[in-house]
PDB file of C-alpha atoms in Angstrom:
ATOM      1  CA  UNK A   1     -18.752  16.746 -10.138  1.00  0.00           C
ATOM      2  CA  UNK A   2     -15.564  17.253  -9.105  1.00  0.00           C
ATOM      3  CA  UNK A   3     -13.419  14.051  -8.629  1.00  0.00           C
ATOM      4  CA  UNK A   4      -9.850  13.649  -6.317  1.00  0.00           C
ATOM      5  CA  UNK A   5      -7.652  10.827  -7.473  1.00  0.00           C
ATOM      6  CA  UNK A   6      -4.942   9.372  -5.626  1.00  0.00           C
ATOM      7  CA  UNK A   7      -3.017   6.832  -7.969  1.00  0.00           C
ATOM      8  CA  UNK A   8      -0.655   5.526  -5.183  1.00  0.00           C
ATOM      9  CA  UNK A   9      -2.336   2.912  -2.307  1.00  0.00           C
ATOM     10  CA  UNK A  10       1.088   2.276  -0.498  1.00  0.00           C
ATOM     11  CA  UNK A  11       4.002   4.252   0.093  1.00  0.00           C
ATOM     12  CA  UNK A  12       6.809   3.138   2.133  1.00  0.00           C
ATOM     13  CA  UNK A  13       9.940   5.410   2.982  1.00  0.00           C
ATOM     14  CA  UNK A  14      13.345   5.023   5.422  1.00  0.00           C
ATOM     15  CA  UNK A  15      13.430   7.313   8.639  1.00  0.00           C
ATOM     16  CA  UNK A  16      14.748  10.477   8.086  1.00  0.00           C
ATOM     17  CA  UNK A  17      14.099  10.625   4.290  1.00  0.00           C
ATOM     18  CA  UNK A  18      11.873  12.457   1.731  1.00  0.00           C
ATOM     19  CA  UNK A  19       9.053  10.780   0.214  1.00  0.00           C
ATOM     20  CA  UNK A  20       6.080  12.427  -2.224  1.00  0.00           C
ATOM     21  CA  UNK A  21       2.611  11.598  -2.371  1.00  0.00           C
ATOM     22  CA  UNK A  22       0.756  12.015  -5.554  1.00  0.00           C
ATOM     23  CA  UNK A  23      -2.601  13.462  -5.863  1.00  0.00           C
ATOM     24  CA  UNK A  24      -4.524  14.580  -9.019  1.00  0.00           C
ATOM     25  CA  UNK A  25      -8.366  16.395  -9.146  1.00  0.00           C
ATOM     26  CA  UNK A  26     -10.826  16.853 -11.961  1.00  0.00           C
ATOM     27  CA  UNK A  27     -12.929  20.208 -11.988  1.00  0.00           C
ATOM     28  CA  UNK A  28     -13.888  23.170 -14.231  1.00  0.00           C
ATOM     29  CA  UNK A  29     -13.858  25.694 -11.583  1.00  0.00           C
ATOM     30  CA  UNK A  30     -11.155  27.972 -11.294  1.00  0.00           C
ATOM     31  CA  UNK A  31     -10.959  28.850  -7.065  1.00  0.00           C
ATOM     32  CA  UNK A  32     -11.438  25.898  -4.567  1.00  0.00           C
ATOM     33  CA  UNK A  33      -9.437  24.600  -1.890  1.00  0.00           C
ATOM     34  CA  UNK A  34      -6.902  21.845  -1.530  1.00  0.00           C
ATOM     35  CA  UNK A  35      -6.108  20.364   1.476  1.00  0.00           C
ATOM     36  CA  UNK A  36      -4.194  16.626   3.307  1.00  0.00           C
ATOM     37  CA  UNK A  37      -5.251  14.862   6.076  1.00  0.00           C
ATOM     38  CA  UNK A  38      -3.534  12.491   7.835  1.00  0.00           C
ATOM     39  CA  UNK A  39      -5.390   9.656   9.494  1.00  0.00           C
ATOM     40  CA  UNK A  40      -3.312   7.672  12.201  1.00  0.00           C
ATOM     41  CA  UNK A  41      -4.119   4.635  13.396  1.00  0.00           C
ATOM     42  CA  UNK A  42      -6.039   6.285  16.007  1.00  0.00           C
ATOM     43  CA  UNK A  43      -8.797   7.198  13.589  1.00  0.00           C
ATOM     44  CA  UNK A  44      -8.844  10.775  13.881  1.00  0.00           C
ATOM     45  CA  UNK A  45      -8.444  12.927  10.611  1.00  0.00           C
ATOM     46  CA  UNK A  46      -5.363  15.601  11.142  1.00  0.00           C
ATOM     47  CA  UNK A  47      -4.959  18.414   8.529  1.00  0.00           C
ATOM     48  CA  UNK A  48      -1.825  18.328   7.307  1.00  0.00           C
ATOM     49  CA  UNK A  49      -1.514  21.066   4.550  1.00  0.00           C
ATOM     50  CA  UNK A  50      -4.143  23.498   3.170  1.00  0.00           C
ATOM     51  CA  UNK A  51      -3.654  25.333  -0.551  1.00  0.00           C
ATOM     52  CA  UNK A  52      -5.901  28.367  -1.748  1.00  0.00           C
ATOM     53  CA  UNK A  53      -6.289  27.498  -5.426  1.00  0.00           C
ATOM     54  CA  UNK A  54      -5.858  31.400  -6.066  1.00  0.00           C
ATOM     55  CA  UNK A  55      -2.083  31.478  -4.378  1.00  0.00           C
ATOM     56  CA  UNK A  56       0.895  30.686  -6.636  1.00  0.00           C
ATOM     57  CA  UNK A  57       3.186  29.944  -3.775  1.00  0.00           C
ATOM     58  CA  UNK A  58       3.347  26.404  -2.570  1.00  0.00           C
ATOM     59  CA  UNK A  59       1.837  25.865   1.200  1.00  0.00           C
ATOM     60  CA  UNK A  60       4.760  24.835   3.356  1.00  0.00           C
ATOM     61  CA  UNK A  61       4.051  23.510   7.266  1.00  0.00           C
ATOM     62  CA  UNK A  62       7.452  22.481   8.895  1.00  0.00           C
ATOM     63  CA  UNK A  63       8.224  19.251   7.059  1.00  0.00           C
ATOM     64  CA  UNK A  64       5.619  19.185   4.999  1.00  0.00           C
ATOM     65  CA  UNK A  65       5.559  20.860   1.845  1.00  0.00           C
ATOM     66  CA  UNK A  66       3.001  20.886  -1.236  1.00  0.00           C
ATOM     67  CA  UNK A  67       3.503  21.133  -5.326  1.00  0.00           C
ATOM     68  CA  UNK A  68       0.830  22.671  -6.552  1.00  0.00           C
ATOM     69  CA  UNK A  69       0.207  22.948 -10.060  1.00  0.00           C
ATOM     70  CA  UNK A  70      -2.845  24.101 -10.742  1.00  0.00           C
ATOM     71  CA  UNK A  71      -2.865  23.646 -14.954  1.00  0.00           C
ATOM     72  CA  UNK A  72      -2.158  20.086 -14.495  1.00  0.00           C
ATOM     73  CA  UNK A  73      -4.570  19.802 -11.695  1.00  0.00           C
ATOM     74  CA  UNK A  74      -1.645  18.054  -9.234  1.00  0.00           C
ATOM     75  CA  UNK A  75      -1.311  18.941  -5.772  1.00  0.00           C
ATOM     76  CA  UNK A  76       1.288  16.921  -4.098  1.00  0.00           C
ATOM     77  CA  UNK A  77       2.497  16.430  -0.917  1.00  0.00           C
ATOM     78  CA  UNK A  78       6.485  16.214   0.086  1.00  0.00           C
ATOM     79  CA  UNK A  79       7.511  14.412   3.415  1.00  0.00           C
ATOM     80  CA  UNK A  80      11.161  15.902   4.335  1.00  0.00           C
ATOM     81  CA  UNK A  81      13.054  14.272   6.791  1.00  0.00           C
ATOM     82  CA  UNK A  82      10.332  11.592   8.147  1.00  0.00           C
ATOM     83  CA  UNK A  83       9.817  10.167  11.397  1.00  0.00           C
ATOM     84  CA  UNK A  84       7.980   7.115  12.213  1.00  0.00           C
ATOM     85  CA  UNK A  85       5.161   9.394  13.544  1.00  0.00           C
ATOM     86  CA  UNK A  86       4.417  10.069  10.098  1.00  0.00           C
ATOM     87  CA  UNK A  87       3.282   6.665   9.543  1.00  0.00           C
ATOM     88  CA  UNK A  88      -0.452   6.734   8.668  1.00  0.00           C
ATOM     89  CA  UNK A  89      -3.248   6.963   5.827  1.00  0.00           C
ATOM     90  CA  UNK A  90      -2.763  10.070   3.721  1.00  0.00           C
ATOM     91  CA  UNK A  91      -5.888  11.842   1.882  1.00  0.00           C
ATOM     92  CA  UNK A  92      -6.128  14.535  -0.199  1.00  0.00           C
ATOM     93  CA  UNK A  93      -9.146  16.630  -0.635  1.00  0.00           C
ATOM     94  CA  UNK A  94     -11.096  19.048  -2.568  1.00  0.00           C
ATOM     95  CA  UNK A  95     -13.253  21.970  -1.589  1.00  0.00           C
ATOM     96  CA  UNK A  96     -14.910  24.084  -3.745  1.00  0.00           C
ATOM     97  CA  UNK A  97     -14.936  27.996  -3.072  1.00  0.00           C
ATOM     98  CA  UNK A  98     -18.275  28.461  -4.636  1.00  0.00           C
ATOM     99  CA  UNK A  99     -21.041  25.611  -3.573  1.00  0.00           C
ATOM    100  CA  UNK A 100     -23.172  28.526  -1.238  1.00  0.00           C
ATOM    101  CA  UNK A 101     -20.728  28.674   1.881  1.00  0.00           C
ATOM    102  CA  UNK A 102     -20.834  24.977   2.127  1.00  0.00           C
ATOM    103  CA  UNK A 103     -17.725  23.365   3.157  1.00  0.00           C
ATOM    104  CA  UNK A 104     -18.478  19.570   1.656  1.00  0.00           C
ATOM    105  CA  UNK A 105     -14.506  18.436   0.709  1.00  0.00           C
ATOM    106  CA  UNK A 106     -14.384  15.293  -1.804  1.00  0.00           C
ATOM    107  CA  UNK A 107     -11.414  12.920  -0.344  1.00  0.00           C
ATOM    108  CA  UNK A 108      -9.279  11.167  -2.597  1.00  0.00           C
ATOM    109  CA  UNK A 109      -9.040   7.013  -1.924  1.00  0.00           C
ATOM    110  CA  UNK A 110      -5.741   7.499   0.260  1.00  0.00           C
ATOM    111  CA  UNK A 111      -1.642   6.458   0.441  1.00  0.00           C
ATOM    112  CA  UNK A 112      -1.033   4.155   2.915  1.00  0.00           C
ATOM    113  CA  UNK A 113       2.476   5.527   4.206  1.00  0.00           C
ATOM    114  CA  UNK A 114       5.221   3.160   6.094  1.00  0.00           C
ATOM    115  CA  UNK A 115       8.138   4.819   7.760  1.00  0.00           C
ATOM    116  CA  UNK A 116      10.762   2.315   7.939  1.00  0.00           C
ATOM    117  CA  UNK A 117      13.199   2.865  10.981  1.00  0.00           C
TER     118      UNK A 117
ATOM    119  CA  UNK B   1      -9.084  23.275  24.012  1.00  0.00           C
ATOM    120  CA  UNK B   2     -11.382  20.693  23.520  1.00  0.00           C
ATOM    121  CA  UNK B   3     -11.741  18.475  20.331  1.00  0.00           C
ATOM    122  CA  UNK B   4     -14.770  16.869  18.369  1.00  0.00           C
ATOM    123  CA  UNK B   5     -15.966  14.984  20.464  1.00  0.00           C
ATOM    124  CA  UNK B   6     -18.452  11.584  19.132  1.00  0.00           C
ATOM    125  CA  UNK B   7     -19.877   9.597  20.967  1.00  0.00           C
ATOM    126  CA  UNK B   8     -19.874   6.208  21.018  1.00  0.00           C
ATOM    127  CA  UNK B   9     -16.695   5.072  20.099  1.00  0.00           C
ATOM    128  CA  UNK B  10     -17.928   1.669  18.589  1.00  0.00           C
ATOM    129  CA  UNK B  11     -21.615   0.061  18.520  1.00  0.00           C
ATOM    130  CA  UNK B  12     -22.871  -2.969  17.619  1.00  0.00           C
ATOM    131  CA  UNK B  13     -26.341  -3.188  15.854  1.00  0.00           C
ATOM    132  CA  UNK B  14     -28.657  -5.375  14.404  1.00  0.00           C
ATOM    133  CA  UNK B  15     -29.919  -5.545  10.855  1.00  0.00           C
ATOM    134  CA  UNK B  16     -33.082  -3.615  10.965  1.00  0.00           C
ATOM    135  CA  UNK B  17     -32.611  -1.317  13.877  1.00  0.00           C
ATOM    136  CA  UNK B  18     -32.000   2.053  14.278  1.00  0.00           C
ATOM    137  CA  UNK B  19     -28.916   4.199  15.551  1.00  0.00           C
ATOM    138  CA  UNK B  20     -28.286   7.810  16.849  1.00  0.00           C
ATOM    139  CA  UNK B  21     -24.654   8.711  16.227  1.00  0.00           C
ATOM    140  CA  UNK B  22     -23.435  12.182  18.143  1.00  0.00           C
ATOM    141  CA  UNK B  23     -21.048  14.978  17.774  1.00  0.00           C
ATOM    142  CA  UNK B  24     -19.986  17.629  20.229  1.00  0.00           C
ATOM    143  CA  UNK B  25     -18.608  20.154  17.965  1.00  0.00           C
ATOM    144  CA  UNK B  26     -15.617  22.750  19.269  1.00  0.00           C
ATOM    145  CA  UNK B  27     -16.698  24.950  21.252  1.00  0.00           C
ATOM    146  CA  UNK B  28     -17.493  27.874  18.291  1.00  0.00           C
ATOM    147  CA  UNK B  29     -18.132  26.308  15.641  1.00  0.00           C
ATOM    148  CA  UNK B  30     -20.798  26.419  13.961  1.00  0.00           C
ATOM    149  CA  UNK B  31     -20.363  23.942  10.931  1.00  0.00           C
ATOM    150  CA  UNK B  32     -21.128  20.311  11.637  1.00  0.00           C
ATOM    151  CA  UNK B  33     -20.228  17.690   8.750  1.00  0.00           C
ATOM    152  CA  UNK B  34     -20.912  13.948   8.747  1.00  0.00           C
ATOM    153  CA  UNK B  35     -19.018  11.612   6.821  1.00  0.00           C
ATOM    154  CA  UNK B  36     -19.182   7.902   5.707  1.00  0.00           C
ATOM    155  CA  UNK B  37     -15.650   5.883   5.933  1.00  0.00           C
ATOM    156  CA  UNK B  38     -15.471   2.573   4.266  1.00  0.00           C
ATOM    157  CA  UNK B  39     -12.818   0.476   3.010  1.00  0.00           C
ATOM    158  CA  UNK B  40     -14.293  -0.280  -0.702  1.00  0.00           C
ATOM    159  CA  UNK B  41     -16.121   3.565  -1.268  1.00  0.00           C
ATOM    160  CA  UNK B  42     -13.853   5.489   1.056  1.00  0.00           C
ATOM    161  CA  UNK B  43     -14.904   8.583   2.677  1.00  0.00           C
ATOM    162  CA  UNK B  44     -18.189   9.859   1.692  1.00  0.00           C
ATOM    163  CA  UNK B  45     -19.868  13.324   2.927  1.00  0.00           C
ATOM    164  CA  UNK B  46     -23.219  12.375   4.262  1.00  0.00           C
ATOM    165  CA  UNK B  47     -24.676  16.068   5.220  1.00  0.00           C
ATOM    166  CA  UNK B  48     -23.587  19.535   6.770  1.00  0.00           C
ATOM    167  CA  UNK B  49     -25.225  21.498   8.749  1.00  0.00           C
ATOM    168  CA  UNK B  50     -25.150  25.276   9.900  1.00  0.00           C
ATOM    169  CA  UNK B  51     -26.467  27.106  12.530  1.00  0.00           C
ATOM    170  CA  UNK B  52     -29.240  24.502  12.930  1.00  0.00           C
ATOM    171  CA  UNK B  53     -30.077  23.874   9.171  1.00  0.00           C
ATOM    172  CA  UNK B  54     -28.727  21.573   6.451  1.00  0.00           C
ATOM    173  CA  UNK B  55     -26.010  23.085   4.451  1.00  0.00           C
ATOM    174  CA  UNK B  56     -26.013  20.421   1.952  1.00  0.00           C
ATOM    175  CA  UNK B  57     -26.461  16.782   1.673  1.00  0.00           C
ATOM    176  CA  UNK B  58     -25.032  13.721  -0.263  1.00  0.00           C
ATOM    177  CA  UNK B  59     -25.691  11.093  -2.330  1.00  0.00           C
ATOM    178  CA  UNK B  60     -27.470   8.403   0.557  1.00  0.00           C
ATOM    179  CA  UNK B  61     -31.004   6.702   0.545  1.00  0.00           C
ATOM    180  CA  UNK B  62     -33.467   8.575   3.064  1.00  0.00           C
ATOM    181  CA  UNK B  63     -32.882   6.402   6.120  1.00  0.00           C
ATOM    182  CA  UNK B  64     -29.549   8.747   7.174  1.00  0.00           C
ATOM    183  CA  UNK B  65     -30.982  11.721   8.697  1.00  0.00           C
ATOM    184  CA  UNK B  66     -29.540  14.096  10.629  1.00  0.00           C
ATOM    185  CA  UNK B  67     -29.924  17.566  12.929  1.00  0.00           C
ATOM    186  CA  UNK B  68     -28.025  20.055  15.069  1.00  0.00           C
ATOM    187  CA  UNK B  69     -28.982  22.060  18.118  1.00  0.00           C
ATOM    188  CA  UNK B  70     -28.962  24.988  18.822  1.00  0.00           C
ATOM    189  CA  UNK B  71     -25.763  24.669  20.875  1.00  0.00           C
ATOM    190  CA  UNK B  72     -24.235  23.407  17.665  1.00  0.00           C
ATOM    191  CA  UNK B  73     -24.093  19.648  18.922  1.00  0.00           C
ATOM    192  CA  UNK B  74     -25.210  17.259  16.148  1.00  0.00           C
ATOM    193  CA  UNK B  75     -26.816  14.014  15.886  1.00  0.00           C
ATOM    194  CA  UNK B  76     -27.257  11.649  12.568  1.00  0.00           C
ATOM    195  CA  UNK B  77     -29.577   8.774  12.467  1.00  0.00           C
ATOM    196  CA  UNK B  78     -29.399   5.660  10.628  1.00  0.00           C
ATOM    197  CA  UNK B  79     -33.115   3.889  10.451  1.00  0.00           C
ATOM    198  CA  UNK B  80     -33.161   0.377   8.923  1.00  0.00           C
ATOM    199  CA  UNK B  81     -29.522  -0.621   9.266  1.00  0.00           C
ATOM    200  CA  UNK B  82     -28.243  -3.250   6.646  1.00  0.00           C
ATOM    201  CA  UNK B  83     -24.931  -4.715   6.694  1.00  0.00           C
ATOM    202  CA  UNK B  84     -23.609  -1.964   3.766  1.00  0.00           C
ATOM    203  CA  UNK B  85     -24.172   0.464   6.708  1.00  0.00           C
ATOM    204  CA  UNK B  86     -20.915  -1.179   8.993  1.00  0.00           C
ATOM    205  CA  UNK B  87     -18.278   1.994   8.417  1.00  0.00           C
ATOM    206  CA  UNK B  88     -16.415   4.595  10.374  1.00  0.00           C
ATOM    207  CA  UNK B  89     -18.583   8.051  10.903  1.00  0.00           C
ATOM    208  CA  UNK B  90     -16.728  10.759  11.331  1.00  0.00           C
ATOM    209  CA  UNK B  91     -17.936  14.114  12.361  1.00  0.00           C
ATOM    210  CA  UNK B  92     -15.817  17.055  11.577  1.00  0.00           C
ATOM    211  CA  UNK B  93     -16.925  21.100  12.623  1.00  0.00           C
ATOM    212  CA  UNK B  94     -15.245  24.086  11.430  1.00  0.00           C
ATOM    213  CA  UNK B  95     -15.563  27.939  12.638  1.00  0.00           C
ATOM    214  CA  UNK B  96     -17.004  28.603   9.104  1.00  0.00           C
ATOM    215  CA  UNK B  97     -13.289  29.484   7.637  1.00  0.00           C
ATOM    216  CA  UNK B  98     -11.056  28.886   5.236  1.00  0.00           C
ATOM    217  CA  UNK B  99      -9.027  26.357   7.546  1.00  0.00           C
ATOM    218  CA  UNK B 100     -10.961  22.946   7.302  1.00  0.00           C
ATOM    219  CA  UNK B 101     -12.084  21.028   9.588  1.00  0.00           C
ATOM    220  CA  UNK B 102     -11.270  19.453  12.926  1.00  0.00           C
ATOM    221  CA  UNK B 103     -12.328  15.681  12.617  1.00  0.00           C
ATOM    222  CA  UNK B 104     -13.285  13.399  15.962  1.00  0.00           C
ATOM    223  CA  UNK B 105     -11.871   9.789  16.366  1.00  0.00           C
ATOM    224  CA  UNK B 106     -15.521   8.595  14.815  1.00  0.00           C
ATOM    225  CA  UNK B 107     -17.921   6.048  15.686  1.00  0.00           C
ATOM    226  CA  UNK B 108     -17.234   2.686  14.456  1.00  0.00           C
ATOM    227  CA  UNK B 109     -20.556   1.083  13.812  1.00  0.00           C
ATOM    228  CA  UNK B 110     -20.979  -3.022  13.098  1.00  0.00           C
ATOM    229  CA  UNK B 111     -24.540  -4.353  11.630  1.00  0.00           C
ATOM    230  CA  UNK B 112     -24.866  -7.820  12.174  1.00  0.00           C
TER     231      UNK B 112
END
């Protein structure tokens, strides 16, 4: 089974700066999706960043920015230039691209992030 | 457009009793996933469903069922609460892509 660790509970970063959010999986399959959510206070998961495990180039959205290293099984996320909207629970997540169409993702524990003004 | 919608927002049961969570999927979408949020085991995928049949379906004890119509609206029932059931549910649906899903805000449920 695969497994999505996130080795970082808290994160805290100063308005306008870059902070990186760590996030490690364990599987033996070799094309899967990787994707973060952000979860606000408001409860509502927002997908922040997808990554098809078959692309070498690193997903980029705006400010947000992945490094994905798929050898070492690391996919982490880079905040540039944050904004206290950023604020908010951070999960990464796994789906496989061969469990019979299903689209089950396995969430990592989540980074609490603080944007300090 | 319009969201995921679940409905309710928050409930309050009893140990014993039984709930009916719902989820108003986008409008197109055809995939309906249920998940578990709790502050000790995190977020756990409870079932999926497709065009009216179960996709797949995790690791939870009989009494969480679920279904979808054929409008692609979604219910998932919880028979027998016990406390270990208080969590966040969140419903996501997805057009069946490559793009993940669109989550609700969830139903907070409280067994007391």
């Amino acid at each position: 089974a695969q497994t999505v660790t996130q080795s970082q509970p808290e994160m805290s970063v100063q308005e306008a700066e870059t902070v990186t959010l760590s996030c490690t999986y364990d599987t033996s399959e070799s094309d899967y999706y990787l994707f973060w959510y952000k979860q606000p206070p408001s409860r509502q998961m927002i997908l922040v960043i997808r990554q098809e495990a078959y692309k070498q180039q690193n997903a980029t959205e705006n400010r947000f920015s992945v490094n994905f290293q798929k050898a070492a099984k690391s996919f982490s996320l880079k905040i540039s230039d944050s904004q206290l909207g950023d604020a908010a629970m951070y999960f990464c997540a796994y789906r496989s691209a061969s469990q019979g169409g299903s689209e089950k993702l396995v969430f990592g524990k989540g980074t609490k992030l603080t944007v300090n003004p | 457009k319009a969201g995921v919608t679940q409905t309710p927002r928050y409930l309050i049961k009893t140990r014993g009793q039984q709930v009916t969570l719902s989820c108003s999927p986008i409008s197109g979408h055809r995939s309906v996933s249920w998940y578990q949020q709790t502050p000790g085991q995190g977020l756990q995928f409870l079932f999926e469903y497709f065009s009216e049949t179960q996709r797949n379906k995790g690791n939870f004890p009989g009494r969480f069922s679920g279904r979808q119509f054929s409008n692609s609206r979604s219910e998932m029932n919880v028979s027998t609460l016990e406390l270990g059931d208080s969590a966040l549910y969140l419903c996501a649906s997805s057009p069946y892509s490559v793009y993940g899903y669109t989550f609700g805000s969830g139903t907070r449920l409280t067994v007391v």
